[in-house]
PDB file of C-alpha atoms in Angstrom:
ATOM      1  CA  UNK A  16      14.478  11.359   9.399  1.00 66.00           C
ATOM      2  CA  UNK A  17      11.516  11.013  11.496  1.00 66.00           C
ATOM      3  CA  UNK A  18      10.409  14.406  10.641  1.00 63.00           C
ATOM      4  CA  UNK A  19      10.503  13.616   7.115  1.00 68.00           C
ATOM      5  CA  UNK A  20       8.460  10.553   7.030  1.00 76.00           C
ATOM      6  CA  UNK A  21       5.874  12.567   9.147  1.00 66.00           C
ATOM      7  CA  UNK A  22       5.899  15.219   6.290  1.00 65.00           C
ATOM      8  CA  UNK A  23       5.362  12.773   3.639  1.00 70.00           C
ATOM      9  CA  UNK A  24       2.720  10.498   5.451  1.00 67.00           C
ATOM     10  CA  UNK A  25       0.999  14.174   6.464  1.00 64.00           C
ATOM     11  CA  UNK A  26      -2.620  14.864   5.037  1.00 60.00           C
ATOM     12  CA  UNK A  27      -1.865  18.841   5.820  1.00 59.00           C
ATOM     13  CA  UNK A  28      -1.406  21.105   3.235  1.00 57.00           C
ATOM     14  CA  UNK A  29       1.639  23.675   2.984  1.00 56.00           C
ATOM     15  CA  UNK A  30      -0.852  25.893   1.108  1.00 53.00           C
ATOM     16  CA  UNK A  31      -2.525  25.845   4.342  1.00 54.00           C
ATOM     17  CA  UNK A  32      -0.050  25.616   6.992  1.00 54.00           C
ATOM     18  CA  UNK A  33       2.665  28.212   5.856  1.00 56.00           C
ATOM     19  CA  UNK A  34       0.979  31.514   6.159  1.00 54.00           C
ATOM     20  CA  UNK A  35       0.908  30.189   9.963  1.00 52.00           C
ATOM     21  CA  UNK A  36       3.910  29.070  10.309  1.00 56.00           C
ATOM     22  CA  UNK A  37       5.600  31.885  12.207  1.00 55.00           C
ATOM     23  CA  UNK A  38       2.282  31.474  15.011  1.00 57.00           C
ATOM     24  CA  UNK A  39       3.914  28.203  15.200  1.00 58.00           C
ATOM     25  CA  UNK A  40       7.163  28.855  15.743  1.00 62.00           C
ATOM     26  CA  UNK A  41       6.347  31.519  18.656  1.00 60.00           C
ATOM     27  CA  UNK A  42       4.418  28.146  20.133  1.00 62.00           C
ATOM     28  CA  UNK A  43       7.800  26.574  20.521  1.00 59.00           C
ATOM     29  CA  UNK A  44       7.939  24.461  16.970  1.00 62.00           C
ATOM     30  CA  UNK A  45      11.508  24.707  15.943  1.00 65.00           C
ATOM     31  CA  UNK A  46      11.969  26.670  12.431  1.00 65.00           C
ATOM     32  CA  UNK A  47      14.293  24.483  10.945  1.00 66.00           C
ATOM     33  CA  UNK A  48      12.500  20.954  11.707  1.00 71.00           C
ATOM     34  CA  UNK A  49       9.416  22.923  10.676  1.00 72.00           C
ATOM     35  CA  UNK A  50      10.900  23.866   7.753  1.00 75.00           C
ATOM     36  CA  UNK A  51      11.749  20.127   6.609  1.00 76.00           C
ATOM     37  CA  UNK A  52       8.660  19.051   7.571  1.00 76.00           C
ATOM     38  CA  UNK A  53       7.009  21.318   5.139  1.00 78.00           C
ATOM     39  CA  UNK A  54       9.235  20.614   2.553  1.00 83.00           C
ATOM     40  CA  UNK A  55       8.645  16.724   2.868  1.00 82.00           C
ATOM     41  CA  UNK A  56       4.806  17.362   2.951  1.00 79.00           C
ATOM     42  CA  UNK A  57       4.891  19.160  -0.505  1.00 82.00           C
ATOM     43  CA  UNK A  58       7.032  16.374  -1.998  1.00 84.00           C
ATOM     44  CA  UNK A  59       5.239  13.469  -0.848  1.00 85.00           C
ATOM     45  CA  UNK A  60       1.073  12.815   0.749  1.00 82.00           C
ATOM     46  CA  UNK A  61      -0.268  10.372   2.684  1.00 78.00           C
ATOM     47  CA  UNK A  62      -2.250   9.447  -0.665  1.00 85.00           C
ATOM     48  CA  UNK A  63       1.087   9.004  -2.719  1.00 89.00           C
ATOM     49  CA  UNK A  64       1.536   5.614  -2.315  1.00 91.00           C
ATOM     50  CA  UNK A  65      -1.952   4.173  -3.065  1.00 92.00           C
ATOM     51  CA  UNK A  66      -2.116   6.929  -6.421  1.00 92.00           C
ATOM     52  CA  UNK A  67       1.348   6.152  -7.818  1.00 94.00           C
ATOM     53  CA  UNK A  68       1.259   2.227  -7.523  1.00 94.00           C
ATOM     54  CA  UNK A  69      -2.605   1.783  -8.984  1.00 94.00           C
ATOM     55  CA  UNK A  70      -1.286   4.534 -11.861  1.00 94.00           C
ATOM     56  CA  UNK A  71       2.274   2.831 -12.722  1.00 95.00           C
ATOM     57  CA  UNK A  72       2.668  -0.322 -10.369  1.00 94.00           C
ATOM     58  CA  UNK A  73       4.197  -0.877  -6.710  1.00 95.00           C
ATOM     59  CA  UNK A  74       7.511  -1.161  -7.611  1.00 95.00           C
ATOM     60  CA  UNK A  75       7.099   2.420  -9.381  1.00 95.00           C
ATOM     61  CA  UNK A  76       5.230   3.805  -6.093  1.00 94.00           C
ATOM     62  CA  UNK A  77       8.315   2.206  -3.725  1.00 95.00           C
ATOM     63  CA  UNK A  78      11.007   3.532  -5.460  1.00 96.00           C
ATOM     64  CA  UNK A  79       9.793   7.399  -5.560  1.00 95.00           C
ATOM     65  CA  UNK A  80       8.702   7.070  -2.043  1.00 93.00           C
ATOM     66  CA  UNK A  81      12.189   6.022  -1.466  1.00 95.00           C
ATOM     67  CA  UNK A  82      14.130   8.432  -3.962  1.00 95.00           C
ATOM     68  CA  UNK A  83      12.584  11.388  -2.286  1.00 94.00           C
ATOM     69  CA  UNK A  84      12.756  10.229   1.004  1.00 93.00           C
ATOM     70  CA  UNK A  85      16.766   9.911   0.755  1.00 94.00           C
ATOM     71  CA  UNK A  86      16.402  13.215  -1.152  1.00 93.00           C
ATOM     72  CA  UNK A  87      15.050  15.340   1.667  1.00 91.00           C
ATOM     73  CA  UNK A  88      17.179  13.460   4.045  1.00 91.00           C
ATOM     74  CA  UNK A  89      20.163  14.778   2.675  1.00 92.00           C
ATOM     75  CA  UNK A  90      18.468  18.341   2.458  1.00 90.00           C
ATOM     76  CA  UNK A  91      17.964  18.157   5.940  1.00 86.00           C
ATOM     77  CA  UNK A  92      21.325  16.847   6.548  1.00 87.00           C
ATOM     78  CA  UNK A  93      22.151  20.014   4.754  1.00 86.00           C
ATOM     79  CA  UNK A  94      20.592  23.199   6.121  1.00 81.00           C
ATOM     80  CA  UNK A  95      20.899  21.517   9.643  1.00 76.00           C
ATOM     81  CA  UNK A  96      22.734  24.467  11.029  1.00 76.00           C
ATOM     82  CA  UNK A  97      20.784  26.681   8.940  1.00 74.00           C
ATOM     83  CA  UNK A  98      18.714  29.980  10.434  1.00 75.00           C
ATOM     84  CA  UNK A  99      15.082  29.922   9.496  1.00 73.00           C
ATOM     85  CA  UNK A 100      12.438  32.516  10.616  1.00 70.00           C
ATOM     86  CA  UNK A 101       9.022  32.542   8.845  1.00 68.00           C
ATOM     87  CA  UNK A 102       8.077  36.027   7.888  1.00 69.00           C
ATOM     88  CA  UNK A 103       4.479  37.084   9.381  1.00 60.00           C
ATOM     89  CA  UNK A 104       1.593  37.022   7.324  1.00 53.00           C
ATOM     90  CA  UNK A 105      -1.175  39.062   7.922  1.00 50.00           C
ATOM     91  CA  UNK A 106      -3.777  36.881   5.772  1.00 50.00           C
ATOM     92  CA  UNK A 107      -3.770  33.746   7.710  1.00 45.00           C
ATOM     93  CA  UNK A 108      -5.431  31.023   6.031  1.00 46.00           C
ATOM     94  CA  UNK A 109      -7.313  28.313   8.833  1.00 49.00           C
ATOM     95  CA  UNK A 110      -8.647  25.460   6.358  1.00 48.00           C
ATOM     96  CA  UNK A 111     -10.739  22.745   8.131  1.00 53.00           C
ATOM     97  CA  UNK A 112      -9.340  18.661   7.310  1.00 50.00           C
ATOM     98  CA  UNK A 113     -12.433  18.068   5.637  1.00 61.00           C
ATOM     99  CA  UNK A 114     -12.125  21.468   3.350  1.00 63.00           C
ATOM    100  CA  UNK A 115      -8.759  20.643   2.055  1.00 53.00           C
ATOM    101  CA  UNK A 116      -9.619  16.728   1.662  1.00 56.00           C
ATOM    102  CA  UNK A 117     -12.522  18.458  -0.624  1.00 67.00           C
ATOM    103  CA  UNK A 118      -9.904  20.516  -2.932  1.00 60.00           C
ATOM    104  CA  UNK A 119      -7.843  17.164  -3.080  1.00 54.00           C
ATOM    105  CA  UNK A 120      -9.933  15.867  -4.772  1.00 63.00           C
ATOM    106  CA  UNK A 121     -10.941  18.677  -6.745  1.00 68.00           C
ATOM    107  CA  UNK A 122      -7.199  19.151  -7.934  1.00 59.00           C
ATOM    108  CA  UNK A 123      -7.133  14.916  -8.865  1.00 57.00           C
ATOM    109  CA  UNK A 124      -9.939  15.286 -11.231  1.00 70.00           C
ATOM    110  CA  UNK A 125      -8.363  18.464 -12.692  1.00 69.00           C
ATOM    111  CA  UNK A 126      -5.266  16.359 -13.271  1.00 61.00           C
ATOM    112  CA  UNK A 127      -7.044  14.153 -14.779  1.00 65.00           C
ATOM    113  CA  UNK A 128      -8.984  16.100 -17.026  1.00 72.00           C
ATOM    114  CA  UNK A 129      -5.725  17.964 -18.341  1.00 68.00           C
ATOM    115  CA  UNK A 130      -3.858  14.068 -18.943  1.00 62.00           C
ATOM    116  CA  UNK A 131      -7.089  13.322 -20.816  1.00 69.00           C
ATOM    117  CA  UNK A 132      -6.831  16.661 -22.463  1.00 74.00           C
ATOM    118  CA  UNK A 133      -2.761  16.144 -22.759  1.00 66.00           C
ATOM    119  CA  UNK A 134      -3.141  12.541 -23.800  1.00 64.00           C
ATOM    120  CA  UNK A 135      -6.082  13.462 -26.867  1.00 74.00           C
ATOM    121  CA  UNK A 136      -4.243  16.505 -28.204  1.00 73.00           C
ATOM    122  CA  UNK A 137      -0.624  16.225 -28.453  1.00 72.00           C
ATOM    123  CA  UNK A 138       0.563  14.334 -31.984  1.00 76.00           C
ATOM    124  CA  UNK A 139       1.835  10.930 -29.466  1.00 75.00           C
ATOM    125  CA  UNK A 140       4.263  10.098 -32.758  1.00 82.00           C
ATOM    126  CA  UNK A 141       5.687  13.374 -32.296  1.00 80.00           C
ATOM    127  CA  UNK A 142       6.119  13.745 -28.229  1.00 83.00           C
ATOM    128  CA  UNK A 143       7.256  10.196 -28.110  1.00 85.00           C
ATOM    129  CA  UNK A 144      10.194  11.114 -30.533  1.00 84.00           C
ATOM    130  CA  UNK A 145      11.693  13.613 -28.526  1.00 87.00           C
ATOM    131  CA  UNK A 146      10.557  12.776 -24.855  1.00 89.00           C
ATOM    132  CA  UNK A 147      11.181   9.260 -25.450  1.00 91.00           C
ATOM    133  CA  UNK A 148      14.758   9.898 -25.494  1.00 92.00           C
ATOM    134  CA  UNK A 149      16.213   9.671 -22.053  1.00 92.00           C
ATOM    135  CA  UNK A 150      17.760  12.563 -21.624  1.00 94.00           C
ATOM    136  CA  UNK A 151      15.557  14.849 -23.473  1.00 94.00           C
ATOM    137  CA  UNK A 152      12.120  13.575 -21.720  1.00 93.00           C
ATOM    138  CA  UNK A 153      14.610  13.840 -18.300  1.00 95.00           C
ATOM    139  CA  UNK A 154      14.971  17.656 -19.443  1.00 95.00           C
ATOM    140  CA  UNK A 155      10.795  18.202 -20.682  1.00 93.00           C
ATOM    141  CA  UNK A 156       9.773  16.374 -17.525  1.00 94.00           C
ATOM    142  CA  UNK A 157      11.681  19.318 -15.503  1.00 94.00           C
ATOM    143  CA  UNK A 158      10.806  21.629 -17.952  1.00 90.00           C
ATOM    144  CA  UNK A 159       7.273  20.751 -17.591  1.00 89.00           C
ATOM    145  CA  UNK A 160       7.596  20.233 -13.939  1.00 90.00           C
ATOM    146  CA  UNK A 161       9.047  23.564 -13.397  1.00 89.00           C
ATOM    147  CA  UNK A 162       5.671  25.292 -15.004  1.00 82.00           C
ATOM    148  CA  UNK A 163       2.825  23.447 -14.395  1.00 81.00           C
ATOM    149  CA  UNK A 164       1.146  23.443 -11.018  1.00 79.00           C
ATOM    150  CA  UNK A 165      -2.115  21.656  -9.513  1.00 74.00           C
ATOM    151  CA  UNK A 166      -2.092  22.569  -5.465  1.00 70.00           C
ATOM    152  CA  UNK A 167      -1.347  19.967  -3.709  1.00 74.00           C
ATOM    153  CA  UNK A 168       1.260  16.604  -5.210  1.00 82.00           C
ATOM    154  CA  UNK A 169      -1.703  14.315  -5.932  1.00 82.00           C
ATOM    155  CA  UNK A 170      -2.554  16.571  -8.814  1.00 81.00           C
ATOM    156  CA  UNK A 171       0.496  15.778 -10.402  1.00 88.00           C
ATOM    157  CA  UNK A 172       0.004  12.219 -10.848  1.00 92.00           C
ATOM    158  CA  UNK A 173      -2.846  11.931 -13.487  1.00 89.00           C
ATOM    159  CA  UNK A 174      -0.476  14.240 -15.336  1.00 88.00           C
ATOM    160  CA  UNK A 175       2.798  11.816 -14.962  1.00 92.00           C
ATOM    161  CA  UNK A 176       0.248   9.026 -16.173  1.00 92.00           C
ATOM    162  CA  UNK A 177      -0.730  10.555 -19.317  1.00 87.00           C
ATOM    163  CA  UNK A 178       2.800  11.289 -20.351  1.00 90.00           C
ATOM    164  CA  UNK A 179       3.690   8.406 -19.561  1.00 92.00           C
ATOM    165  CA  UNK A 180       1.126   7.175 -22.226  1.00 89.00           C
ATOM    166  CA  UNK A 181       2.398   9.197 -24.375  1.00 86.00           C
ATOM    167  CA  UNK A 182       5.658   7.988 -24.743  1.00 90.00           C
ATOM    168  CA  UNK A 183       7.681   9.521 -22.026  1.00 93.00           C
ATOM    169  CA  UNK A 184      10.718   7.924 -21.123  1.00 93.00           C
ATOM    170  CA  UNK A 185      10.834   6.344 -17.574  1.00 93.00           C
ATOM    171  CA  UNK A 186      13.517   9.065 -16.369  1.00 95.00           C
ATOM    172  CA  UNK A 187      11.286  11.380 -17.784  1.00 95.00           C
ATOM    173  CA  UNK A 188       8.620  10.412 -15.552  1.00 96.00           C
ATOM    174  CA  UNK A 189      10.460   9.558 -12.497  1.00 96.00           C
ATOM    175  CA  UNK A 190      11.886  12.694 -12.922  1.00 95.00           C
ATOM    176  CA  UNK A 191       8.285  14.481 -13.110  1.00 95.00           C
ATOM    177  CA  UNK A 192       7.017  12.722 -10.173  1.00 94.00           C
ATOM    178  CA  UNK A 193      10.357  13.108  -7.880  1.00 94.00           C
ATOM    179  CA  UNK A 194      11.687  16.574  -8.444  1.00 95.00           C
ATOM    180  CA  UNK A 195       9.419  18.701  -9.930  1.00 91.00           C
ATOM    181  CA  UNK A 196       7.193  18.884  -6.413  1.00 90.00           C
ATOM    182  CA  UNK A 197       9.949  20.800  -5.195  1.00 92.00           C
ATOM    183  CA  UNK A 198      11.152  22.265  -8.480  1.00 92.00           C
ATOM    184  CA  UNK A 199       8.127  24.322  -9.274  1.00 88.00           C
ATOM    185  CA  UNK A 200       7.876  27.652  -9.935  1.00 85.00           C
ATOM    186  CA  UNK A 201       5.191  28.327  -8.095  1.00 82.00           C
ATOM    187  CA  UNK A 202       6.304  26.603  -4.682  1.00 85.00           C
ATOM    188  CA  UNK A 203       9.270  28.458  -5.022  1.00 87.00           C
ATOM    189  CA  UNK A 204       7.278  31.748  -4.710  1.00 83.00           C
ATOM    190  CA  UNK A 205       5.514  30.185  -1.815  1.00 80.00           C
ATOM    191  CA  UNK A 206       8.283  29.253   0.323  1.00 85.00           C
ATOM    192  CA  UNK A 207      10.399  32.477  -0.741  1.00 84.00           C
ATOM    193  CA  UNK A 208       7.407  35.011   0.596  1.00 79.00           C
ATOM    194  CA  UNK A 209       7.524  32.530   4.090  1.00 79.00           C
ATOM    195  CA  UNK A 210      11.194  32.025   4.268  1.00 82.00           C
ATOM    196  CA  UNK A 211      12.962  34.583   1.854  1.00 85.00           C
ATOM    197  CA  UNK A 212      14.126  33.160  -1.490  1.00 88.00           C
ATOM    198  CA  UNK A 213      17.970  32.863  -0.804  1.00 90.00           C
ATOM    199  CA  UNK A 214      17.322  30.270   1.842  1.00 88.00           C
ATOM    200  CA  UNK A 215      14.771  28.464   0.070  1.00 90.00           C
ATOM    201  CA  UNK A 216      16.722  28.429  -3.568  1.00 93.00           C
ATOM    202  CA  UNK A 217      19.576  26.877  -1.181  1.00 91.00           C
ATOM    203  CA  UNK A 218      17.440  24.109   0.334  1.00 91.00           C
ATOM    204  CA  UNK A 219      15.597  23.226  -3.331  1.00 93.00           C
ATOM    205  CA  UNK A 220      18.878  23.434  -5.009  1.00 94.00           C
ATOM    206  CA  UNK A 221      19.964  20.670  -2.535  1.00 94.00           C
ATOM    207  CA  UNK A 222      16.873  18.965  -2.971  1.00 94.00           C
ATOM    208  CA  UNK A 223      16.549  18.969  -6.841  1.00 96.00           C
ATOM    209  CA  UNK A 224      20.562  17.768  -7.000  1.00 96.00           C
ATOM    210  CA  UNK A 225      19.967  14.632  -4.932  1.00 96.00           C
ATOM    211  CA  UNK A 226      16.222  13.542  -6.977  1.00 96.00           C
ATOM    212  CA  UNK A 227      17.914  13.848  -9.614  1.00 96.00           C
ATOM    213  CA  UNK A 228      20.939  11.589  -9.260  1.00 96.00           C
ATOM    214  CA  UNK A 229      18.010   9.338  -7.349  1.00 96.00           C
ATOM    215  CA  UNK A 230      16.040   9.910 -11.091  1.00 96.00           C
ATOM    216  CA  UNK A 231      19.346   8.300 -12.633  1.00 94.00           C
ATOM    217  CA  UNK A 232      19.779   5.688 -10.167  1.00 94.00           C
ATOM    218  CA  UNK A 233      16.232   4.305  -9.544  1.00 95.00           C
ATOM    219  CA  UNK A 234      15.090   4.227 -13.056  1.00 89.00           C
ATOM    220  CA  UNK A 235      17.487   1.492 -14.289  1.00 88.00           C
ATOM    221  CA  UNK A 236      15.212  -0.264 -11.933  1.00 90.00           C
ATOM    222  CA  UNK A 237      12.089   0.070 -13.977  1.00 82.00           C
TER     223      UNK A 237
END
């Protein structure tokens, strides 16, 4: 558990860190903690919190810290006595703090400009019918999830916000905010060229399984 609040309190970037992660593991960091860790940083930043909460309230902000905290808990519960080795890569990517603070940012105001865009183009009477519904803005909000991708997490939250003015259920949301991180299309090529893809469909699997009964749970709540 402690490596998973480390991951999601982390200002590191997987984009960053997992074309090294192999030179890591030869300096004694053990694969599978690594792993987790990794996997906690991509669902979760050290800017969550502070984002979510001034975006849809603290209440909001506390329960998906806490839904995908239990998530990767049990995911690491999991794949405990699983094997991991991190392929070599030969492109190496060494980002300064500073650099990838920069293209946080970046990727926020690109989320924002595409919930503006989102939020001015859609017909809202139209979205709001069908993702309004429960369990059909639960299945666009994966749907959705699954496709789009901004870098790092934060630039998924300007994006939750503007379907959320839309007319997006709160599953629907919840659900966009606490399984799609890992449910992505994209980080699912990522972590398969590091880890190889039967491994990391296994520990997502897990993952998406458990924020999504979370989704269920937690959103009665709002």
């Amino acid at each position: 558990m402690v490596v998973q609040t480390l991951g999601m309190i982390s200002p590191l970037s997987i984009m960053s860190f997992l074309p090294i992660a192999q030179e890591l593991t030869q300096m004694g960091f053990n694969p599978g903690i690594l792993l987790s860790f990794f996997i906690a940083e991509r669902a979760w930043d050290l800017q969550s919190f502070f984002i979510i909460s001034g975006l849809f309230g603290i209440q909001y902000a506390i329960l998906n810290g806490v839904a995908i905290f239990i998530s990767l808990t049990v995911t690491a519960l999991f794949l405990r006595r699983e094997f991991v080795h991190f392929k070599a890569n030969e492109k190496q990517v060494h980002n300064g703090f500073w650099k990838r603070q920069s293209r946080l940012l970046l990727l926020v105001c690109l989320g924002i400009v595409l919930g503006a865009i989102l939020r001015t183009f859609i017909p809202e009477r139209e979205f709001q019918h069908y993702a309004g519904n429960p369990l059909q803005g639960f299945l666009i909000s994966l749907m959705l999830g699954f496709l789009l991708y901004f870098g790092p997490i934060v630039g998924n939250y300007p994006v939750a916000k503007a379907f959320s003015d839309l007319g997006m259920s709160n599953v629907g949301t919840f659900s966009f905010l606490t399984v799609s991180p890992i449910l992505n299309l994209v980080v699912i090529t990522l972590f398969g060229a590091s880890i190889g893809y039967k491994k990391t469909l296994k520990a997502f699997f897990i993952y998406s399984i458990s924020a999504m009964i979370m989704t269920a749970l937690f959103s009665l709540l709002l």
